[in-house]
């Protein structure tokens, strides 16, 4: 039977982790055989162990980065923060794209402009990694402003927008859903919408978001209101000139 993606994510023995266990078993067997023959032939292993320790320290310093990448790859295989085909990104470094290959030294990521990005595995032990491929929903968070002249209709607008979102077939009403008047802005009365779509697909999400925003416009227009845009009101006052001031003074004295 073919294992599902979620089942393979949490399984320890996978096709990609099998070489790790095979290598570990071989090393354990090799060590056991060496110990067995040394004990059989009455060989003192103290000097051998001391020499092996010195050699191991020297090799460790020489191959520090290689070992760091190896253990970084080991942590990726065991913890499974991402798998091949996942879209990942990091807020700490400019790393974002689709995982194409996970090796013992480096991971190959295909960026959205189709460039291959090779990341040493040790990097993933030092940065935070987001995995949007494992999202359950996508969020819509938008602020819309109406004119100050439409203040009387604002309560009805927010109420009808909330009803529209709850009835929308692509909005997950079991998640947080809010529509509230937010603030008095410079040129508008702002309210925000906060909800989650059922889909996690990037392209489908934008289609749903577009439909929601169009429906918000329909609600606003149904209340004879308009979306606000930056405006500035200038009050003009007519000032009297010097001749007009003398005429006014003469009229007042007479």
JSON list of N, CA, C and O in Angstrom, two decimals, residues 120-153:
[
{"chain": "A", "resi": 120, "resn": "UNK", "atom": "N", "xyz": [23.26, 25.03, 3.22]},
{"chain": "A", "resi": 120, "resn": "UNK", "atom": "CA", "xyz": [23.89, 24.03, 4.09]},
{"chain": "A", "resi": 120, "resn": "UNK", "atom": "C", "xyz": [22.94, 23.63, 5.22]},
{"chain": "A", "resi": 120, "resn": "UNK", "atom": "O", "xyz": [22.25, 24.46, 5.80]},
{"chain": "A", "resi": 121, "resn": "UNK", "atom": "N", "xyz": [22.91, 22.35, 5.53]},
{"chain": "A", "resi": 121, "resn": "UNK", "atom": "CA", "xyz": [21.96, 21.86, 6.53]},
{"chain": "A", "resi": 121, "resn": "UNK", "atom": "C", "xyz": [22.19, 22.46, 7.91]},
{"chain": "A", "resi": 121, "resn": "UNK", "atom": "O", "xyz": [21.26, 22.57, 8.71]},
{"chain": "A", "resi": 122, "resn": "UNK", "atom": "N", "xyz": [23.45, 22.84, 8.21]},
{"chain": "A", "resi": 122, "resn": "UNK", "atom": "CA", "xyz": [23.72, 23.44, 9.51]},
{"chain": "A", "resi": 122, "resn": "UNK", "atom": "C", "xyz": [22.97, 24.75, 9.68]},
{"chain": "A", "resi": 122, "resn": "UNK", "atom": "O", "xyz": [22.68, 25.17, 10.81]},
{"chain": "A", "resi": 123, "resn": "UNK", "atom": "N", "xyz": [22.63, 25.41, 8.58]},
{"chain": "A", "resi": 123, "resn": "UNK", "atom": "CA", "xyz": [21.90, 26.68, 8.65]},
{"chain": "A", "resi": 123, "resn": "UNK", "atom": "C", "xyz": [20.54, 26.49, 9.31]},
{"chain": "A", "resi": 123, "resn": "UNK", "atom": "O", "xyz": [20.07, 27.36, 10.05]},
{"chain": "A", "resi": 124, "resn": "UNK", "atom": "N", "xyz": [19.90, 25.35, 9.07]},
{"chain": "A", "resi": 124, "resn": "UNK", "atom": "CA", "xyz": [18.56, 25.12, 9.59]},
{"chain": "A", "resi": 124, "resn": "UNK", "atom": "C", "xyz": [18.55, 24.89, 11.10]},
{"chain": "A", "resi": 124, "resn": "UNK", "atom": "O", "xyz": [17.48, 24.90, 11.71]},
{"chain": "A", "resi": 125, "resn": "UNK", "atom": "N", "xyz": [19.71, 24.68, 11.71]},
{"chain": "A", "resi": 125, "resn": "UNK", "atom": "CA", "xyz": [19.78, 24.57, 13.17]},
{"chain": "A", "resi": 125, "resn": "UNK", "atom": "C", "xyz": [19.93, 25.93, 13.83]},
{"chain": "A", "resi": 125, "resn": "UNK", "atom": "O", "xyz": [19.88, 26.02, 15.05]},
{"chain": "A", "resi": 126, "resn": "UNK", "atom": "N", "xyz": [20.10, 26.99, 13.02]},
{"chain": "A", "resi": 126, "resn": "UNK", "atom": "CA", "xyz": [20.34, 28.32, 13.57]},
{"chain": "A", "resi": 126, "resn": "UNK", "atom": "C", "xyz": [19.27, 29.34, 13.19]},
{"chain": "A", "resi": 126, "resn": "UNK", "atom": "O", "xyz": [19.31, 30.47, 13.67]},
{"chain": "A", "resi": 127, "resn": "UNK", "atom": "N", "xyz": [18.33, 28.97, 12.33]},
{"chain": "A", "resi": 127, "resn": "UNK", "atom": "CA", "xyz": [17.30, 29.90, 11.89]},
{"chain": "A", "resi": 127, "resn": "UNK", "atom": "C", "xyz": [15.92, 29.32, 12.15]},
{"chain": "A", "resi": 127, "resn": "UNK", "atom": "O", "xyz": [15.76, 28.11, 12.33]},
{"chain": "A", "resi": 128, "resn": "UNK", "atom": "N", "xyz": [14.93, 30.20, 12.17]},
{"chain": "A", "resi": 128, "resn": "UNK", "atom": "CA", "xyz": [13.54, 29.77, 12.25]},
{"chain": "A", "resi": 128, "resn": "UNK", "atom": "C", "xyz": [13.03, 29.47, 10.84]},
{"chain": "A", "resi": 128, "resn": "UNK", "atom": "O", "xyz": [13.38, 30.17, 9.89]},
{"chain": "A", "resi": 129, "resn": "UNK", "atom": "N", "xyz": [12.23, 28.43, 10.72]},
{"chain": "A", "resi": 129, "resn": "UNK", "atom": "CA", "xyz": [11.72, 28.01, 9.42]},
{"chain": "A", "resi": 129, "resn": "UNK", "atom": "C", "xyz": [10.20, 27.96, 9.49]},
{"chain": "A", "resi": 129, "resn": "UNK", "atom": "O", "xyz": [9.63, 27.32, 10.38]},
{"chain": "A", "resi": 130, "resn": "UNK", "atom": "N", "xyz": [9.54, 28.66, 8.57]},
{"chain": "A", "resi": 130, "resn": "UNK", "atom": "CA", "xyz": [8.09, 28.58, 8.43]},
{"chain": "A", "resi": 130, "resn": "UNK", "atom": "C", "xyz": [7.77, 27.59, 7.32]},
{"chain": "A", "resi": 130, "resn": "UNK", "atom": "O", "xyz": [8.46, 27.55, 6.30]},
{"chain": "A", "resi": 131, "resn": "UNK", "atom": "N", "xyz": [6.70, 26.84, 7.51]},
{"chain": "A", "resi": 131, "resn": "UNK", "atom": "CA", "xyz": [6.27, 25.87, 6.50]},
{"chain": "A", "resi": 131, "resn": "UNK", "atom": "C", "xyz": [4.82, 26.16, 6.13]},
{"chain": "A", "resi": 131, "resn": "UNK", "atom": "O", "xyz": [3.89, 25.54, 6.66]},
{"chain": "A", "resi": 132, "resn": "UNK", "atom": "N", "xyz": [4.59, 27.11, 5.21]},
{"chain": "A", "resi": 132, "resn": "UNK", "atom": "CA", "xyz": [3.21, 27.43, 4.82]},
{"chain": "A", "resi": 132, "resn": "UNK", "atom": "C", "xyz": [2.46, 26.26, 4.19]},
{"chain": "A", "resi": 132, "resn": "UNK", "atom": "O", "xyz": [1.23, 26.28, 4.14]},
{"chain": "A", "resi": 133, "resn": "UNK", "atom": "N", "xyz": [3.18, 25.25, 3.70]},
{"chain": "A", "resi": 133, "resn": "UNK", "atom": "CA", "xyz": [2.51, 24.10, 3.09]},
{"chain": "A", "resi": 133, "resn": "UNK", "atom": "C", "xyz": [1.65, 23.35, 4.10]},
{"chain": "A", "resi": 133, "resn": "UNK", "atom": "O", "xyz": [0.76, 22.60, 3.70]},
{"chain": "A", "resi": 134, "resn": "UNK", "atom": "N", "xyz": [1.92, 23.52, 5.38]},
{"chain": "A", "resi": 134, "resn": "UNK", "atom": "CA", "xyz": [1.16, 22.81, 6.41]},
{"chain": "A", "resi": 134, "resn": "UNK", "atom": "C", "xyz": [0.09, 23.69, 7.06]},
{"chain": "A", "resi": 134, "resn": "UNK", "atom": "O", "xyz": [-0.44, 23.35, 8.12]},
{"chain": "A", "resi": 135, "resn": "UNK", "atom": "N", "xyz": [-0.20, 24.83, 6.44]},
{"chain": "A", "resi": 135, "resn": "UNK", "atom": "CA", "xyz": [-1.28, 25.67, 6.96]},
{"chain": "A", "resi": 135, "resn": "UNK", "atom": "C", "xyz": [-2.62, 24.95, 6.83]},
{"chain": "A", "resi": 135, "resn": "UNK", "atom": "O", "xyz": [-2.84, 24.17, 5.90]},
{"chain": "A", "resi": 136, "resn": "UNK", "atom": "N", "xyz": [-3.52, 25.24, 7.75]},
{"chain": "A", "resi": 136, "resn": "UNK", "atom": "CA", "xyz": [-4.87, 24.69, 7.68]},
{"chain": "A", "resi": 136, "resn": "UNK", "atom": "C", "xyz": [-5.84, 25.67, 7.02]},
{"chain": "A", "resi": 136, "resn": "UNK", "atom": "O", "xyz": [-6.86, 25.26, 6.46]},
{"chain": "A", "resi": 137, "resn": "UNK", "atom": "N", "xyz": [-5.54, 26.96, 7.11]},
{"chain": "A", "resi": 137, "resn": "UNK", "atom": "CA", "xyz": [-6.35, 28.01, 6.48]},
{"chain": "A", "resi": 137, "resn": "UNK", "atom": "C", "xyz": [-5.43, 29.13, 6.04]},
{"chain": "A", "resi": 137, "resn": "UNK", "atom": "O", "xyz": [-4.27, 29.18, 6.43]},
{"chain": "A", "resi": 138, "resn": "UNK", "atom": "N", "xyz": [-5.98, 30.03, 5.23]},
{"chain": "A", "resi": 138, "resn": "UNK", "atom": "CA", "xyz": [-5.29, 31.28, 4.90]},
{"chain": "A", "resi": 138, "resn": "UNK", "atom": "C", "xyz": [-6.13, 32.44, 5.40]},
{"chain": "A", "resi": 138, "resn": "UNK", "atom": "O", "xyz": [-7.36, 32.38, 5.40]},
{"chain": "A", "resi": 139, "resn": "UNK", "atom": "N", "xyz": [-5.46, 33.50, 5.82]},
{"chain": "A", "resi": 139, "resn": "UNK", "atom": "CA", "xyz": [-6.13, 34.62, 6.47]},
{"chain": "A", "resi": 139, "resn": "UNK", "atom": "C", "xyz": [-6.37, 35.78, 5.51]},
{"chain": "A", "resi": 139, "resn": "UNK", "atom": "O", "xyz": [-5.52, 36.12, 4.70]},
{"chain": "A", "resi": 140, "resn": "UNK", "atom": "N", "xyz": [-7.55, 36.37, 5.64]},
{"chain": "A", "resi": 140, "resn": "UNK", "atom": "CA", "xyz": [-7.87, 37.63, 4.97]},
{"chain": "A", "resi": 140, "resn": "UNK", "atom": "C", "xyz": [-7.94, 38.70, 6.05]},
{"chain": "A", "resi": 140, "resn": "UNK", "atom": "O", "xyz": [-8.73, 38.59, 6.99]},
{"chain": "A", "resi": 141, "resn": "UNK", "atom": "N", "xyz": [-7.12, 39.72, 5.92]},
{"chain": "A", "resi": 141, "resn": "UNK", "atom": "CA", "xyz": [-7.10, 40.82, 6.89]},
{"chain": "A", "resi": 141, "resn": "UNK", "atom": "C", "xyz": [-6.99, 42.12, 6.10]},
{"chain": "A", "resi": 141, "resn": "UNK", "atom": "O", "xyz": [-5.93, 42.46, 5.57]},
{"chain": "A", "resi": 142, "resn": "UNK", "atom": "N", "xyz": [-8.11, 42.84, 6.01]},
{"chain": "A", "resi": 142, "resn": "UNK", "atom": "CA", "xyz": [-8.16, 44.05, 5.20]},
{"chain": "A", "resi": 142, "resn": "UNK", "atom": "C", "xyz": [-8.85, 45.18, 5.96]},
{"chain": "A", "resi": 142, "resn": "UNK", "atom": "O", "xyz": [-9.74, 44.93, 6.78]},
{"chain": "A", "resi": 143, "resn": "UNK", "atom": "N", "xyz": [-8.43, 46.40, 5.68]},
{"chain": "A", "resi": 143, "resn": "UNK", "atom": "CA", "xyz": [-9.05, 47.60, 6.24]},
{"chain": "A", "resi": 143, "resn": "UNK", "atom": "C", "xyz": [-9.69, 48.38, 5.11]},
{"chain": "A", "resi": 143, "resn": "UNK", "atom": "O", "xyz": [-9.04, 48.65, 4.09]},
{"chain": "A", "resi": 144, "resn": "UNK", "atom": "N", "xyz": [-10.97, 48.74, 5.28]},
{"chain": "A", "resi": 144, "resn": "UNK", "atom": "CA", "xyz": [-11.71, 49.49, 4.26]},
{"chain": "A", "resi": 144, "resn": "UNK", "atom": "C", "xyz": [-12.25, 50.76, 4.91]},
{"chain": "A", "resi": 144, "resn": "UNK", "atom": "O", "xyz": [-12.72, 50.72, 6.06]},
{"chain": "A", "resi": 145, "resn": "UNK", "atom": "N", "xyz": [-12.17, 51.87, 4.19]},
{"chain": "A", "resi": 145, "resn": "UNK", "atom": "CA", "xyz": [-12.66, 53.14, 4.71]},
{"chain": "A", "resi": 145, "resn": "UNK", "atom": "C", "xyz": [-13.82, 53.68, 3.90]},
{"chain": "A", "resi": 145, "resn": "UNK", "atom": "O", "xyz": [-13.82, 53.59, 2.68]},
{"chain": "A", "resi": 146, "resn": "UNK", "atom": "N", "xyz": [-14.82, 54.23, 4.59]},
{"chain": "A", "resi": 146, "resn": "UNK", "atom": "CA", "xyz": [-15.93, 54.92, 3.92]},
{"chain": "A", "resi": 146, "resn": "UNK", "atom": "C", "xyz": [-15.87, 56.40, 4.28]},
{"chain": "A", "resi": 146, "resn": "UNK", "atom": "O", "xyz": [-15.18, 56.80, 5.23]},
{"chain": "A", "resi": 147, "resn": "UNK", "atom": "N", "xyz": [-16.60, 57.21, 3.52]},
{"chain": "A", "resi": 147, "resn": "UNK", "atom": "CA", "xyz": [-16.55, 58.65, 3.73]},
{"chain": "A", "resi": 147, "resn": "UNK", "atom": "C", "xyz": [-17.18, 59.04, 5.07]},
{"chain": "A", "resi": 147, "resn": "UNK", "atom": "O", "xyz": [-18.04, 58.34, 5.60]},
{"chain": "A", "resi": 148, "resn": "UNK", "atom": "N", "xyz": [-16.76, 60.17, 5.60]},
{"chain": "A", "resi": 148, "resn": "UNK", "atom": "CA", "xyz": [-17.38, 60.70, 6.81]},
{"chain": "A", "resi": 148, "resn": "UNK", "atom": "C", "xyz": [-18.85, 61.03, 6.56]},
{"chain": "A", "resi": 148, "resn": "UNK", "atom": "O", "xyz": [-19.68, 60.96, 7.47]},
{"chain": "A", "resi": 149, "resn": "UNK", "atom": "N", "xyz": [-19.18, 61.35, 5.30]},
{"chain": "A", "resi": 149, "resn": "UNK", "atom": "CA", "xyz": [-20.57, 61.65, 4.97]},
{"chain": "A", "resi": 149, "resn": "UNK", "atom": "C", "xyz": [-21.46, 60.42, 5.09]},
{"chain": "A", "resi": 149, "resn": "UNK", "atom": "O", "xyz": [-22.70, 60.55, 5.15]},
{"chain": "A", "resi": 150, "resn": "UNK", "atom": "N", "xyz": [-20.87, 59.23, 5.12]},
{"chain": "A", "resi": 150, "resn": "UNK", "atom": "CA", "xyz": [-21.64, 57.98, 5.21]},
{"chain": "A", "resi": 150, "resn": "UNK", "atom": "C", "xyz": [-21.63, 57.40, 6.62]},
{"chain": "A", "resi": 150, "resn": "UNK", "atom": "O", "xyz": [-21.87, 56.20, 6.81]},
{"chain": "A", "resi": 151, "resn": "UNK", "atom": "N", "xyz": [-21.36, 58.24, 7.62]},
{"chain": "A", "resi": 151, "resn": "UNK", "atom": "CA", "xyz": [-21.25, 57.75, 9.00]},
{"chain": "A", "resi": 151, "resn": "UNK", "atom": "C", "xyz": [-22.53, 57.08, 9.47]},
{"chain": "A", "resi": 151, "resn": "UNK", "atom": "O", "xyz": [-22.50, 56.09, 10.21]},
{"chain": "A", "resi": 152, "resn": "UNK", "atom": "N", "xyz": [-23.69, 57.58, 9.04]},
{"chain": "A", "resi": 152, "resn": "UNK", "atom": "CA", "xyz": [-24.96, 57.03, 9.50]},
{"chain": "A", "resi": 152, "resn": "UNK", "atom": "C", "xyz": [-25.17, 55.59, 9.02]},
{"chain": "A", "resi": 152, "resn": "UNK", "atom": "O", "xyz": [-25.90, 54.82, 9.66]},
{"chain": "A", "resi": 153, "resn": "UNK", "atom": "N", "xyz": [-24.54, 55.22, 7.91]},
{"chain": "A", "resi": 153, "resn": "UNK", "atom": "CA", "xyz": [-24.73, 53.88, 7.35]},
{"chain": "A", "resi": 153, "resn": "UNK", "atom": "C", "xyz": [-23.65, 52.90, 7.78]},
{"chain": "A", "resi": 153, "resn": "UNK", "atom": "O", "xyz": [-23.72, 51.71, 7.44]}
]
